XYZ file of C-alpha atoms in Angstrom:
183
model
C -0.111 0.215 -0.142
C 1.732 3.382 -1.052
C 1.427 5.834 2.041
C 3.351 8.454 0.266
C 0.085 9.953 -1.459
C 2.305 11.817 -3.962
C 4.054 14.260 -1.744
C 7.569 12.877 -1.080
C 9.167 15.193 -3.361
C 8.225 18.633 -2.403
C 10.557 20.599 -4.975
C 8.269 19.528 -7.673
C 9.937 16.896 -9.559
C 13.545 18.570 -9.956
C 16.160 16.175 -9.172
C 20.000 16.895 -8.884
C 22.106 15.282 -11.425
C 25.013 13.461 -10.574
C 27.529 13.345 -13.264
C 30.446 10.604 -13.308
C 32.209 12.088 -16.437
C 33.457 15.700 -17.175
C 30.576 18.232 -18.040
C 30.339 21.740 -18.385
C 26.272 21.758 -18.086
C 24.764 23.197 -15.161
C 21.345 21.699 -15.966
C 20.140 19.876 -12.452
C 23.495 20.928 -10.845
C 23.484 20.562 -7.195
C 26.776 21.158 -5.283
C 27.383 18.853 -2.503
C 24.056 19.440 -1.030
C 20.562 18.923 -2.606
C 19.676 22.522 -1.336
C 22.912 23.922 -2.978
C 21.295 23.913 -6.378
C 22.167 25.911 -9.226
C 18.786 27.257 -10.729
C 20.059 30.035 -13.028
C 22.793 32.273 -13.968
C 22.684 34.229 -10.844
C 22.652 31.295 -8.592
C 25.455 29.875 -10.534
C 27.677 33.258 -10.227
C 26.932 33.125 -6.517
C 27.964 29.549 -6.338
C 31.482 30.060 -8.007
C 32.354 33.287 -5.987
C 31.507 31.097 -2.649
C 33.618 28.162 -4.256
C 36.498 30.737 -4.800
C 36.205 32.014 -1.164
C 35.870 28.530 0.355
C 38.742 27.190 -1.592
C 40.729 30.479 -0.609
C 39.949 30.086 3.176
C 41.519 26.543 2.819
C 44.788 28.305 2.228
C 43.778 30.821 5.168
C 43.652 27.558 7.390
C 46.825 26.359 6.345
C 48.354 29.340 7.178
C 46.941 29.787 10.451
C 48.226 25.921 11.447
C 51.774 26.978 10.351
C 51.750 30.105 12.125
C 50.355 28.487 15.391
C 52.962 25.444 15.112
C 55.854 28.077 14.602
C 54.422 30.374 17.619
C 54.164 26.765 19.824
C 57.950 25.951 18.881
C 58.949 29.718 19.800
C 56.976 29.008 23.256
C 58.488 25.816 24.099
C 62.184 27.034 23.169
C 61.517 30.342 25.248
C 60.590 27.880 27.938
C 63.336 25.761 27.487
C 65.928 28.437 27.523
C 63.887 30.114 30.517
C 64.682 26.941 32.458
C 68.252 27.038 31.629
C 68.375 30.866 32.363
C 68.424 32.095 28.781
C 71.149 30.029 27.553
C 71.312 27.143 25.683
C 73.655 25.204 28.225
C 72.679 25.909 31.633
C 75.665 27.171 33.522
C 75.479 25.791 37.281
C 78.222 27.734 38.835
C 76.553 31.215 37.901
C 74.897 32.313 40.928
C 71.145 33.386 40.025
C 70.024 33.956 43.775
C 66.727 32.239 42.661
C 65.375 28.753 43.645
C 65.857 26.110 41.171
C 62.300 26.338 39.989
C 62.117 30.282 39.037
C 64.137 32.086 36.571
C 63.397 35.615 35.016
C 61.533 36.512 31.757
C 64.001 38.012 29.776
C 64.144 41.986 29.733
C 61.422 42.128 32.205
C 63.019 41.244 35.537
C 59.915 39.304 36.402
C 60.266 35.978 38.142
C 58.502 32.976 36.019
C 57.775 29.731 37.686
C 59.008 26.810 35.561
C 59.109 23.238 35.843
C 58.346 20.096 33.968
C 54.570 19.972 34.857
C 54.050 23.406 33.360
C 56.197 22.588 29.890
C 54.209 19.308 29.857
C 50.795 21.376 30.079
C 52.167 23.678 27.236
C 53.226 20.440 25.170
C 49.680 18.790 25.504
C 47.487 21.977 25.180
C 49.567 22.684 21.952
C 49.297 19.228 20.511
C 45.554 19.360 21.157
C 45.323 22.341 19.143
C 47.481 21.131 16.103
C 45.322 17.804 16.139
C 41.993 20.438 16.278
C 43.878 22.323 13.350
C 44.549 19.161 11.395
C 41.311 17.885 11.498
C 39.758 20.873 10.329
C 42.317 20.845 7.415
C 41.379 17.236 6.393
C 37.797 17.798 6.654
C 38.027 21.309 4.764
C 40.196 19.310 2.065
C 37.798 16.587 1.611
C 35.058 19.019 1.436
C 36.923 20.732 -1.682
C 37.539 17.092 -2.955
C 33.740 16.880 -3.160
C 33.548 20.153 -4.951
C 35.645 18.804 -7.475
C 34.026 15.608 -7.930
C 30.873 17.232 -8.875
C 32.831 16.776 -12.564
C 31.607 20.450 -13.418
C 34.339 22.302 -15.491
C 33.260 25.482 -13.920
C 33.283 24.115 -10.379
C 36.648 22.626 -10.681
C 38.031 26.069 -12.579
C 36.537 27.914 -9.250
C 38.468 25.356 -7.185
C 41.627 26.244 -9.066
C 40.694 29.946 -8.901
C 40.512 29.779 -5.218
C 43.741 27.909 -4.789
C 45.543 30.999 -6.623
C 43.739 33.379 -4.871
C 44.456 31.830 -1.485
C 48.083 31.341 -2.324
C 48.154 34.995 -3.262
C 46.454 36.046 -0.037
C 47.953 33.512 2.474
C 50.830 31.996 0.595
C 53.796 34.109 2.152
C 56.920 32.478 2.942
C 55.447 29.054 1.403
C 56.850 27.083 -1.219
C 54.358 26.660 -4.094
C 54.997 22.667 -4.684
C 52.515 20.750 -2.836
C 51.496 17.226 -3.259
C 48.039 16.348 -4.879
C 46.976 14.573 -1.720
C 43.811 15.621 -0.286
C 45.325 16.446 3.240
């Protein structure tokens, strides 16, 4: 017995087309989600701009991750140099007048409590943040892959233009070579 009563498809019969071959057609084109549907020239242009911005944003997330990693490494090295009195090698004979668990921040004269527990917490927090940023990058890259897998030439070009724009905006001091892996 049919319980649907003909109301199952509320968008009046238009279906998303799923191409498995390269195409330039935008007829019945849905981008990743059924609601992200190209219905005309304006929706196509808006979609292409959104895809360029999304793809450029991926390069922004990569840049944010690189900056966090560099800052975290700098914090860890500053922490290490603070525990050794600012030198790479601790000079045990130099009198500091401070207990072994204290030193001074460079150029501030303020005592800094240091110890293995604080360093461990800093390392753990940094690792959690880096893992989170990595997960965001992986999710983001696979989303971009789904955009590319519409097999629509206009969408593919928008992804490439977004990568170009993202590199121009966020690619400072970064090698232009990148593997073709999704992450």
